[in-house]
Short mmCIF file of C-alpha atoms in Angstrom, two decimals:
data_model
loop_
_atom_site.label_atom_id
_atom_site.label_comp_id
_atom_site.label_asym_id
_atom_site.label_seq_id
_atom_site.Cartn_x
_atom_site.Cartn_y
_atom_site.Cartn_z
CA MET A 1 0.00 0.00 0.00
CA TRP A 2 1.15 3.49 -0.80
CA LYS A 3 1.70 5.76 2.18
CA LEU A 4 2.71 9.27 3.12
CA ARG A 5 4.87 9.74 6.16
CA ILE A 6 4.59 13.35 7.37
CA GLU A 7 7.04 14.78 9.89
CA ASP A 8 6.78 18.32 11.32
CA ASP A 9 9.53 20.55 12.71
CA GLN A 10 9.10 18.94 16.16
CA SER A 11 9.82 15.44 14.79
CA ASN A 12 6.18 14.41 15.19
CA ARG A 13 5.33 11.79 12.57
CA THR A 14 2.01 10.92 10.97
CA VAL A 15 1.41 8.15 8.41
CA VAL A 16 -1.43 8.53 5.89
CA ASN A 17 -2.63 5.47 3.94
CA LEU A 18 -3.28 6.45 0.33
CA VAL A 19 -6.51 4.62 -0.52
CA ARG A 20 -8.09 7.33 -2.69
CA PRO A 21 -7.13 8.20 -6.25
CA SER A 22 -6.64 11.88 -5.40
CA TYR A 23 -5.75 14.01 -2.38
CA THR A 24 -5.62 17.72 -1.69
CA ILE A 25 -2.94 19.14 0.61
CA GLY A 26 -3.13 22.49 2.41
CA ARG A 27 -4.02 24.49 5.52
CA ALA A 28 -7.77 24.78 4.92
CA GLU A 29 -10.11 22.37 6.68
CA GLU A 30 -11.61 20.96 3.48
CA ASN A 31 -8.28 19.42 2.38
CA SER A 32 -7.79 15.64 2.46
CA VAL A 33 -4.36 16.10 4.05
CA ARG A 34 -4.40 19.15 6.31
CA LEU A 35 -1.10 20.81 7.33
CA THR A 36 -1.73 23.54 9.86
CA GLU A 37 1.53 25.53 9.82
CA ARG A 38 1.30 29.16 8.65
CA ASN A 39 3.83 28.70 5.85
CA VAL A 40 1.47 26.26 4.14
CA SER A 41 -1.05 27.78 1.74
CA ARG A 42 -4.76 27.12 2.12
CA ARG A 43 -4.73 25.06 -1.08
CA HIS A 44 -1.09 24.13 -1.43
CA ALA A 45 -0.86 21.06 -3.69
CA THR A 46 -2.65 17.95 -4.98
CA LEU A 47 -1.49 14.33 -5.14
CA THR A 48 -3.14 12.21 -7.84
CA ARG A 49 -2.64 8.56 -8.80
CA ASN A 50 -1.02 8.21 -12.21
CA GLY A 51 -0.68 4.54 -13.17
CA ASP A 52 2.01 2.94 -11.02
CA ASN A 53 3.18 6.30 -9.71
CA TRP A 54 1.68 9.56 -8.45
CA LEU A 55 1.42 13.09 -9.80
CA LEU A 56 2.23 16.00 -7.43
CA THR A 57 0.86 19.38 -8.57
CA ASP A 58 1.76 22.67 -6.87
CA LEU A 59 -1.22 25.08 -6.82
CA ASP A 60 0.81 28.28 -7.07
CA SER A 61 1.53 28.14 -3.34
CA TYR A 62 3.35 30.97 -1.60
CA THR A 63 6.27 28.95 -0.20
CA GLY A 64 6.27 26.35 -2.98
CA SER A 65 6.52 22.57 -3.08
CA TYR A 66 9.88 20.77 -3.20
CA VAL A 67 10.68 17.34 -4.60
CA ASN A 68 14.13 16.07 -3.57
CA THR A 69 15.17 19.67 -2.64
CA GLN A 70 14.08 21.07 -6.02
CA ARG A 71 11.15 23.46 -6.19
CA ILE A 72 8.57 22.38 -8.72
CA LYS A 73 6.19 24.31 -10.93
CA GLY A 74 2.99 22.70 -12.05
CA ALA A 75 2.75 18.89 -12.06
CA VAL A 76 5.67 16.49 -11.44
CA GLU A 77 5.55 12.69 -11.40
CA VAL A 78 6.69 11.17 -8.11
CA SER A 79 7.37 7.53 -7.27
CA HIS A 80 8.51 5.29 -4.43
CA ASP A 81 10.94 6.82 -1.92
CA THR A 82 10.32 10.40 -3.08
CA LYS A 83 11.02 13.12 -0.56
CA ILE A 84 8.56 16.01 -0.63
CA ARG A 85 8.81 19.23 1.33
CA ILE A 86 5.79 21.45 1.99
CA GLY A 87 6.37 24.35 4.36
CA ASP A 88 7.96 23.00 7.55
CA TYR A 89 6.79 19.46 6.80
CA ASP A 90 9.00 16.67 5.45
CA VAL A 91 6.85 14.19 3.52
CA LEU A 92 8.03 10.78 2.32
CA LEU A 93 6.05 8.94 -0.37
CA TYR A 94 6.68 5.19 -0.35
CA ASP A 95 5.14 1.82 -1.06
CA ASP A 96 5.31 -0.39 2.02
CA ALA A 97 5.17 -3.50 -0.15
CA LEU A 98 8.73 -2.72 -1.15
CA MET A 99 9.86 -2.34 2.43
CA LEU A 100 10.76 -5.13 4.85
CA ASP A 101 10.16 -3.12 8.01
CA GLU A 102 10.03 0.42 9.33
CA GLU A 103 13.76 0.51 9.94
CA VAL A 104 14.43 -0.09 6.28
CA VAL A 105 12.02 2.71 5.44
CA SER A 106 13.88 5.04 7.80
CA ARG A 107 17.22 4.20 6.30
CA GLU A 108 16.01 4.64 2.75
CA ALA A 109 14.49 7.98 3.72
CA MET A 110 17.96 9.24 4.58
CA THR A 111 19.81 11.33 2.03
CA LEU A 112 23.21 10.07 3.14
CA PRO A 113 24.79 8.11 0.29
CA ALA A 114 27.15 5.28 1.09
CA PRO A 115 30.82 6.28 1.27
CA GLN A 116 32.84 5.62 -1.81
CA PRO A 117 36.17 3.85 -1.53
CA ASP A 118 37.96 6.31 -3.74
CA ALA A 119 36.44 9.37 -2.13
CA PRO A 120 38.91 12.23 -1.75
CA ALA A 121 40.05 13.56 1.62
CA GLY A 122 37.19 15.23 3.50
CA ALA A 123 34.43 13.42 1.57
CA GLU A 124 34.18 10.76 4.26
CA HIS A 125 32.46 13.20 6.65
CA ASP A 126 29.12 14.95 6.63
CA ARG A 127 29.89 18.65 6.43
CA LEU A 128 28.74 22.21 5.96
CA VAL A 129 30.46 24.27 3.27
CA VAL A 130 30.41 28.09 3.24
CA VAL A 131 29.09 29.13 -0.18
CA GLU A 132 28.34 32.82 0.53
CA GLY A 133 29.91 35.22 2.99
CA GLN A 134 33.35 35.38 4.52
CA ASN A 135 35.69 32.36 4.24
CA ARG A 136 33.94 30.99 1.17
CA GLY A 137 34.83 27.36 0.53
CA GLU A 138 35.54 26.64 4.21
CA GLU A 139 34.26 23.18 5.26
CA TYR A 140 33.04 22.29 8.77
CA PRO A 141 32.71 18.52 9.46
CA LEU A 142 29.75 17.20 11.43
CA GLY A 143 29.89 14.28 13.85
CA ASP A 144 27.66 12.49 16.28
CA ARG A 145 27.74 15.17 18.94
CA ARG A 146 25.78 18.40 19.06
CA VAL A 147 27.38 21.33 17.20
CA LEU A 148 26.77 25.04 17.93
CA LEU A 149 26.94 27.64 15.17
CA GLY A 150 27.37 31.36 15.85
CA ARG A 151 29.67 34.33 16.24
CA GLY A 152 30.77 33.58 19.79
CA GLU A 153 33.97 31.83 20.80
CA GLU A 154 32.03 29.08 22.56
CA CYS A 155 30.56 27.89 19.24
CA ASP A 156 32.01 24.86 17.44
CA ILE A 157 31.50 26.54 14.07
CA ALA A 158 32.50 30.19 14.50
CA LEU A 159 31.18 32.54 11.80
CA ASN A 160 32.73 36.01 12.06
CA ASP A 161 29.85 38.06 10.70
CA THR A 162 27.79 40.77 12.39
CA SER A 163 24.56 39.36 10.97
CA VAL A 164 25.13 36.09 12.88
CA SER A 165 24.06 35.94 16.53
CA ARG A 166 26.47 34.93 19.26
CA VAL A 167 24.83 31.49 19.47
CA HIS A 168 22.72 31.32 16.33
CA ALA A 169 21.77 27.64 15.76
CA ASP A 170 22.66 24.08 16.63
CA ILE A 171 22.92 20.85 14.60
CA GLU A 172 22.39 17.40 16.11
CA ARG A 173 22.00 13.91 14.70
CA ASP A 174 18.71 12.17 15.57
CA ASP A 175 17.99 8.50 16.12
CA SER A 176 17.47 7.88 12.41
CA GLY A 177 20.96 9.16 11.59
CA ARG A 178 19.83 12.39 9.99
CA TYR A 179 20.89 15.86 11.02
CA ARG A 180 18.43 18.43 12.35
CA ILE A 181 19.16 22.12 12.63
CA GLY A 182 17.38 24.31 15.17
CA ASP A 183 17.20 28.05 15.82
CA GLN A 184 18.63 29.24 19.17
CA HIS A 185 16.55 32.42 19.47
CA SER A 186 18.74 34.26 16.97
CA SER A 187 18.11 37.82 15.82
CA ASN A 188 17.88 37.10 12.08
CA GLY A 189 16.50 33.57 12.29
CA VAL A 190 17.42 30.40 10.42
CA ARG A 191 16.38 29.81 6.82
CA VAL A 192 16.64 26.57 4.89
CA ASN A 193 16.23 26.93 1.12
CA GLY A 194 14.77 30.40 1.61
CA MET A 195 12.13 29.43 4.21
CA GLU A 196 12.42 30.45 7.85
CA VAL A 197 12.31 27.44 10.18
CA GLN A 198 12.60 26.72 13.88
CA SER A 199 13.77 23.14 13.42
CA THR A 200 14.03 20.95 10.36
CA THR A 201 15.89 17.98 8.90
CA LEU A 202 18.77 18.63 6.51
CA TYR A 203 18.91 16.89 3.15
CA SER A 204 21.64 16.75 0.59
CA GLY A 205 22.12 20.11 -1.09
CA ASP A 206 20.09 22.13 1.44
CA ILE A 207 21.23 25.75 1.81
CA VAL A 208 21.33 26.96 5.41
CA GLU A 209 21.14 30.75 5.79
CA LEU A 210 22.42 32.26 9.04
CA GLY A 211 22.11 36.00 8.47
CA ASP A 212 24.40 36.86 5.55
CA VAL A 213 26.32 33.57 5.76
CA HIS A 214 25.09 30.70 3.59
CA LEU A 215 26.22 27.12 4.09
CA GLN A 216 25.40 24.05 2.04
CA PHE A 217 24.88 20.63 3.62
CA VAL A 218 27.02 18.00 1.87
CA PRO A 219 26.65 14.35 3.01
CA ARG A 220 29.61 12.04 3.31
CA GLY A 221 30.90 10.38 0.19
CA GLN A 222 29.74 13.27 -2.03
CA VAL A 223 32.35 15.36 -3.79
CA PHE A 224 31.54 19.07 -3.76
CA THR A 225 33.20 22.13 -5.28
CA LEU A 226 32.09 25.76 -5.20
CA SER A 227 31.28 25.61 -8.89
CA ASP A 228 28.49 23.17 -8.05
CA HIS A 229 26.65 25.90 -6.14
CA PRO A 230 24.69 28.24 -8.49
CA ARG A 231 25.50 31.37 -6.51
CA ALA A 232 29.14 30.44 -6.20
CA ARG A 233 29.61 30.39 -9.97
CA HIS A 234 29.62 34.19 -9.92
CA SER A 235 32.86 34.58 -8.01
CA GLY A 236 33.34 38.27 -8.63
CA PHE A 237 33.99 40.97 -6.06
CA TRP A 238 30.28 41.65 -5.45
CA SER A 239 29.43 38.02 -4.69
CA ASN A 240 32.22 37.82 -2.11
CA LEU A 241 30.62 40.58 -0.04
CA SER A 242 28.16 39.88 2.72
CA ARG A 243 24.65 41.25 2.62
CA THR A 244 25.56 44.02 5.09
CA GLN A 245 28.57 44.98 3.00
CA ARG A 246 26.42 45.03 -0.13
CA TRP A 247 23.87 47.32 1.52
CA ALA A 248 26.65 49.63 2.69
CA SER A 249 28.15 49.73 -0.79
CA ALA A 250 24.78 50.41 -2.35
CA ALA A 251 24.11 53.26 0.11
CA ILE A 252 27.50 54.83 -0.63
CA GLY A 253 26.86 54.58 -4.36
CA ALA A 254 23.39 56.13 -4.02
CA GLY A 255 24.81 58.99 -1.94
CA ALA A 256 27.49 59.66 -4.52
CA MET A 257 24.89 59.68 -7.30
CA ILE A 258 22.66 62.13 -5.43
CA THR A 259 25.63 64.42 -4.79
CA LEU A 260 26.59 64.33 -8.47
CA VAL A 261 23.04 65.16 -9.60
CA ALA A 262 22.81 68.04 -7.12
CA TRP A 263 26.14 69.44 -8.32
CA VAL A 264 25.14 69.26 -11.99
CA THR A 265 21.81 70.93 -11.23
CA ALA A 266 23.50 73.74 -9.31
CA GLU A 267 25.99 74.32 -12.11
CA SER A 268 23.27 74.48 -14.77
CA GLN A 269 21.35 77.26 -12.98
CA PRO A 270 22.35 80.92 -12.67
CA PRO A 271 24.06 81.91 -9.42
CA ARG A 272 21.56 82.73 -6.71
CA VAL A 273 23.90 84.04 -4.02
CA VAL A 274 26.17 87.07 -4.35
CA GLY A 275 28.31 88.15 -1.41
CA GLY A 276 26.28 86.10 1.04
CA GLN A 277 22.98 87.67 -0.10
CA ALA A 278 20.32 86.61 -2.53
CA ASN A 279 20.55 87.62 -6.17
CA PRO A 280 18.80 91.03 -6.67
CA ALA A 281 16.62 89.65 -9.44
CA THR A 282 15.61 86.69 -7.30
CA ARG A 283 14.94 88.95 -4.35
CA ALA A 284 12.80 91.25 -6.53
CA LEU A 285 10.74 88.30 -7.77
CA SER A 286 10.26 87.05 -4.22
CA GLU A 287 9.09 90.47 -3.06
CA ALA A 288 6.71 90.71 -6.01
CA GLN A 289 5.23 87.30 -5.16
CA HIS A 290 4.59 88.35 -1.56
CA GLN A 291 3.04 91.65 -2.66
CA PHE A 292 0.87 89.91 -5.24
CA ALA A 293 -0.31 87.39 -2.65
CA SER A 294 -1.30 90.24 -0.33
CA GLY A 295 -3.30 91.99 -3.09
CA ASP A 296 -0.81 94.77 -3.89
CA ILE A 297 -0.74 94.36 -7.68
CA GLN A 298 0.80 97.77 -8.39
CA GLY A 299 3.59 97.14 -5.87
CA ALA A 300 4.24 93.69 -7.34
CA HIS A 301 4.51 95.21 -10.84
CA ALA A 302 6.92 97.85 -9.57
CA SER A 303 9.10 95.18 -7.92
CA LEU A 304 9.29 93.22 -11.16
CA GLN A 305 10.64 96.27 -12.99
CA ARG A 306 13.89 95.81 -11.05
CA ILE A 307 14.53 92.54 -12.92
CA GLY A 308 16.77 93.18 -15.90
CA PRO A 309 15.57 92.46 -19.44
CA GLN A 310 18.24 89.77 -19.89
CA SER A 311 17.28 87.81 -16.77
CA ASN A 312 15.76 84.39 -17.37
CA LEU A 313 13.39 85.06 -14.46
CA ARG A 314 11.26 87.08 -16.89
CA ALA A 315 10.31 83.81 -18.54
CA SER A 316 9.14 82.26 -15.26
CA ALA A 317 5.47 81.48 -14.67
CA SER A 318 5.32 83.74 -11.60
CA PHE A 319 6.63 86.74 -13.54
CA ARG A 320 4.09 86.30 -16.37
CA GLN A 321 1.24 85.73 -13.95
CA ILE A 322 1.89 88.95 -12.03
CA GLU A 323 2.37 91.07 -15.16
CA ASP A 324 -0.80 89.77 -16.81
CA ALA A 325 -2.76 90.41 -13.61
CA TRP A 326 -1.38 93.97 -13.52
CA ALA A 327 -2.36 94.60 -17.15
CA HIS A 328 -5.86 93.29 -16.51
CA HIS A 329 -6.13 95.53 -13.45
CA GLN A 330 -5.01 98.58 -15.47
CA MET A 331 -7.62 97.88 -18.14
CA GLN A 332 -10.34 97.68 -15.50
CA LEU A 333 -9.25 100.97 -13.94
CA ALA A 334 -9.22 102.65 -17.35
CA ALA A 335 -12.75 101.46 -18.07
CA LYS A 336 -13.99 103.05 -14.81
CA GLU A 337 -11.98 106.30 -15.10
CA GLN A 338 -14.06 109.36 -16.09
CA ASP A 339 -11.13 111.72 -16.72
CA LEU A 340 -9.86 111.11 -20.25
CA ASP A 341 -6.28 112.18 -19.48
CA ALA A 342 -6.06 109.71 -16.61
CA ARG A 343 -7.67 107.02 -18.74
CA ARG A 344 -5.15 107.65 -21.51
CA GLN A 345 -2.25 107.34 -19.04
CA LEU A 346 -3.53 103.99 -17.73
CA LEU A 347 -3.92 102.57 -21.23
CA ASP A 348 -0.62 104.02 -22.41
CA ALA A 349 1.24 102.23 -19.56
CA VAL A 350 -0.17 98.89 -20.68
CA ALA A 351 0.51 99.53 -24.35
CA LYS A 352 4.18 100.32 -23.67
CA ALA A 353 4.82 97.46 -21.20
CA GLU A 354 6.74 94.77 -23.07
CA SER A 355 6.47 92.35 -20.19
CA VAL A 356 2.71 91.80 -20.50
CA ALA A 357 0.95 89.54 -22.94
CA ALA A 358 0.49 90.85 -26.49
CA GLU A 359 -3.28 90.56 -26.18
CA TYR A 360 -3.44 93.13 -23.37
CA ARG A 361 -1.17 95.51 -25.27
CA ARG A 362 -3.33 95.19 -28.37
CA GLN A 363 -6.47 95.97 -26.39
CA ALA A 364 -4.83 99.03 -24.85
CA VAL A 365 -3.78 100.36 -28.28
CA ASN A 366 -7.31 99.88 -29.66
CA ARG A 367 -8.83 101.81 -26.78
CA LEU A 368 -6.32 104.63 -27.22
CA GLU A 369 -7.33 104.89 -30.86
CA GLU A 370 -10.96 105.06 -29.83
CA LEU A 371 -10.16 107.96 -27.52
CA SER A 372 -8.36 109.80 -30.32
CA ALA A 373 -11.33 109.27 -32.63
CA ARG A 374 -13.53 111.03 -30.09
CA SER A 375 -11.66 114.39 -30.68
CA VAL A 376 -14.03 117.36 -31.38
CA ALA A 377 -13.42 119.78 -34.34
CA PRO A 378 -14.42 123.52 -34.16
CA VAL A 379 -17.12 123.04 -36.76
CA ASP A 380 -18.86 120.71 -34.34
CA LEU A 381 -18.85 123.25 -31.49
CA PRO A 382 -21.35 126.06 -30.95
CA GLU A 383 -20.34 129.39 -32.56
CA ALA A 384 -19.91 131.22 -29.28
CA MET A 385 -17.50 128.57 -27.96
CA VAL A 386 -15.38 128.78 -31.14
CA GLU A 387 -15.03 132.55 -30.74
CA GLU A 388 -13.91 132.17 -27.15
CA VAL A 389 -11.27 129.63 -28.13
CA ASP A 390 -10.02 131.88 -30.99
CA ASP A 391 -9.67 134.82 -28.64
CA ALA A 392 -7.75 132.75 -26.10
CA THR A 393 -5.42 131.46 -28.79
CA ALA A 394 -4.75 134.94 -30.17
CA ASP A 395 -3.88 136.26 -26.77
CA ALA A 396 -1.34 133.46 -26.34
CA GLY A 397 0.48 134.52 -29.56
CA THR A 398 -0.53 131.62 -31.73
CA ALA A 399 -0.66 132.07 -35.47
CA THR A 400 -4.26 131.05 -35.96
CA GLY A 401 -7.25 130.34 -33.83
CA THR A 402 -7.91 126.92 -35.32
CA VAL A 403 -8.80 124.30 -32.77
CA THR A 404 -7.67 120.83 -33.79
CA GLU A 405 -8.76 118.91 -30.70
CA ILE A 406 -10.97 119.84 -27.86
CA ILE A 407 -11.55 117.21 -25.22
CA GLU A 408 -14.56 117.40 -23.07
CA PRO A 409 -15.72 121.05 -23.72
CA ALA A 410 -17.08 122.77 -20.68
CA PRO A 411 -20.81 122.33 -20.54
CA ARG A 412 -22.99 125.38 -20.99
CA PRO A 413 -24.59 126.70 -17.87
CA LYS A 414 -28.09 125.48 -17.66
CA ALA A 415 -30.86 128.01 -17.39
CA PRO A 416 -32.65 128.04 -14.08
CA LYS A 417 -35.58 125.80 -14.07
CA LYS A 418 -38.92 127.56 -14.24
CA PRO A 419 -41.27 126.74 -11.47
CA LYS A 420 -43.77 124.26 -12.60
CA THR A 421 -47.32 125.57 -12.76
CA ILE A 422 -49.70 123.09 -11.35
CA ARG A 423 -52.93 123.31 -13.24
CA ARG A 424 -55.73 121.92 -11.27
CA PRO A 425 -58.73 120.73 -13.22
CA ALA A 426 -61.82 123.02 -13.06
CA PRO A 427 -64.65 121.76 -10.95
CA PRO A 428 -67.35 120.16 -13.00
CA SER A 429 -70.20 122.56 -13.92
CA VAL A 430 -73.47 121.92 -12.15
CA ARG A 431 -76.29 121.90 -14.56
CA PRO A 432 -79.84 122.64 -13.22
CA ALA A 433 -82.02 119.64 -13.11
CA PRO A 434 -84.68 119.64 -15.84
CA THR A 435 -88.16 120.67 -14.79
CA PRO A 436 -90.29 117.57 -14.56
CA VAL A 437 -93.54 117.50 -16.47
CA PRO A 438 -96.44 117.06 -13.98
CA LEU A 439 -98.48 114.01 -14.61
CA ALA A 440 -101.47 115.32 -12.58
CA GLU A 441 -102.47 118.53 -10.94
CA VAL A 442 -101.25 118.72 -7.36
CA ASN A 443 -102.86 120.96 -4.74
CA THR A 444 -100.07 122.53 -2.75
CA SER A 445 -102.32 124.39 -0.27
CA PRO A 446 -102.26 123.03 3.25
CA PRO A 447 -105.09 120.58 4.00
CA VAL A 448 -108.06 121.60 6.16
CA VAL A 449 -108.07 119.78 9.45
CA ALA A 450 -111.49 119.28 11.12
CA PRO A 451 -111.72 119.71 14.90
CA VAL A 452 -111.42 116.54 16.85
CA GLU A 453 -114.33 115.72 19.09
CA PRO A 454 -113.84 113.78 22.28
CA PRO A 455 -114.81 110.16 21.89
CA HIS A 456 -118.16 108.89 23.22
CA PRO A 457 -118.19 106.37 26.08
CA THR A 458 -118.31 102.75 25.17
CA VAL A 459 -121.38 100.69 26.24
CA THR A 460 -120.99 97.00 26.87
CA THR A 461 -124.00 94.65 26.95
CA THR A 462 -123.71 91.24 28.53
CA VAL A 463 -125.99 88.43 27.38
CA ASP A 464 -125.99 84.68 27.74
CA THR A 465 -124.54 84.27 24.34
CA PRO A 466 -120.86 84.80 23.68
CA THR A 467 -119.71 88.25 24.63
CA VAL A 468 -120.31 90.87 21.99
CA SER A 469 -118.81 94.25 22.28
CA SER A 470 -120.55 97.04 20.50
CA VAL A 471 -119.31 100.55 20.10
CA ALA A 472 -121.77 103.39 19.63
CA SER A 473 -121.20 105.41 16.59
CA PRO A 474 -120.32 109.01 17.10
#
């Protein structure tokens, strides 16, 4: 029967009998094989029966799936005695029909090849070889006893690097004959093949990272040279530096680049400081900006006039903004000004200012022409006013009394207003009422009143019949 033997970083083992054709592996509860460590993805991989073997498929997991220390992409066929690594878990796929007992399984799970008779010196020991960092190529043999790795003098394998803790990690052989490495509360942690671990089993070719120092585990009987390590093939100056040294070099290079860029930028701009003070043109522009921000447009325009015509500050956005605002303000003042001389002065200042936009200058010139067109000739004036002007000109010694331009002639005094006569409407005439035509003759004499006699007494007669009152006639 096919089985999976799963071992975590605490050497706890679990055996899963593979009786289904397909299994899902991951951290989520719905997986067939659930691995609860945080460095295992929720849906990490699948294991599917493929004829006499199995097919392991990585589901784009974060930490990846490893088959015999090699990270896989997609689906890879796996067979008996295949070592799989998922997160902090070491998984062995095997068929127990090919095994005699559990001890044989344990031995075949080891990655320690049998020693070769013609092995060179040093190949008869299990060892760690420095492949990155100081003392590259240095080999440290491993034995049956516990070995400490760190920067301190009490460590068996002393690594003189500031990124390595005083006592960084330890390596010890377990009962199965394999080596396990554990973290000793180091500052930078222990990584095996790029994954941070607390404790894990070492296999052939594993890269142990202790800070900036990288060591490769090489089992006995295996010949190893630095050229076999991919990173060691680049044996230039940069690869010989530790990570701290590389960061320091990169920081120095970045600082030098920033200094060079700042120097080139400063050289390409006009000098801004003269005798410990700001350049006059720069100071004038700064003052104009402050005045413009406070609403003093005329003062800002006056400050800008101190900037020479050859200064490149005249092409700046701030300079153009202030000058255009001044021209617009002048045009508004001219439109409100009643005195023509003052209006002409406002427009003339805009028309002659070369620092404002051409559109404002064109508008000012057009309005000046309109004012000139409004000049009044003598023929258009009243005769009395022409005589007065001629007399004034003759007294001043002029050759003729011709008036070529008169602006805003004095208005004639207005005659006093006559009091308004309020005409009240005449009362309506009362016409006599027409004499009515009598319909009958009416006697207007007073009526004759006959004397009134006192009334006679009333006599009442009572009978048996209903009461009857009778009144005697007068």
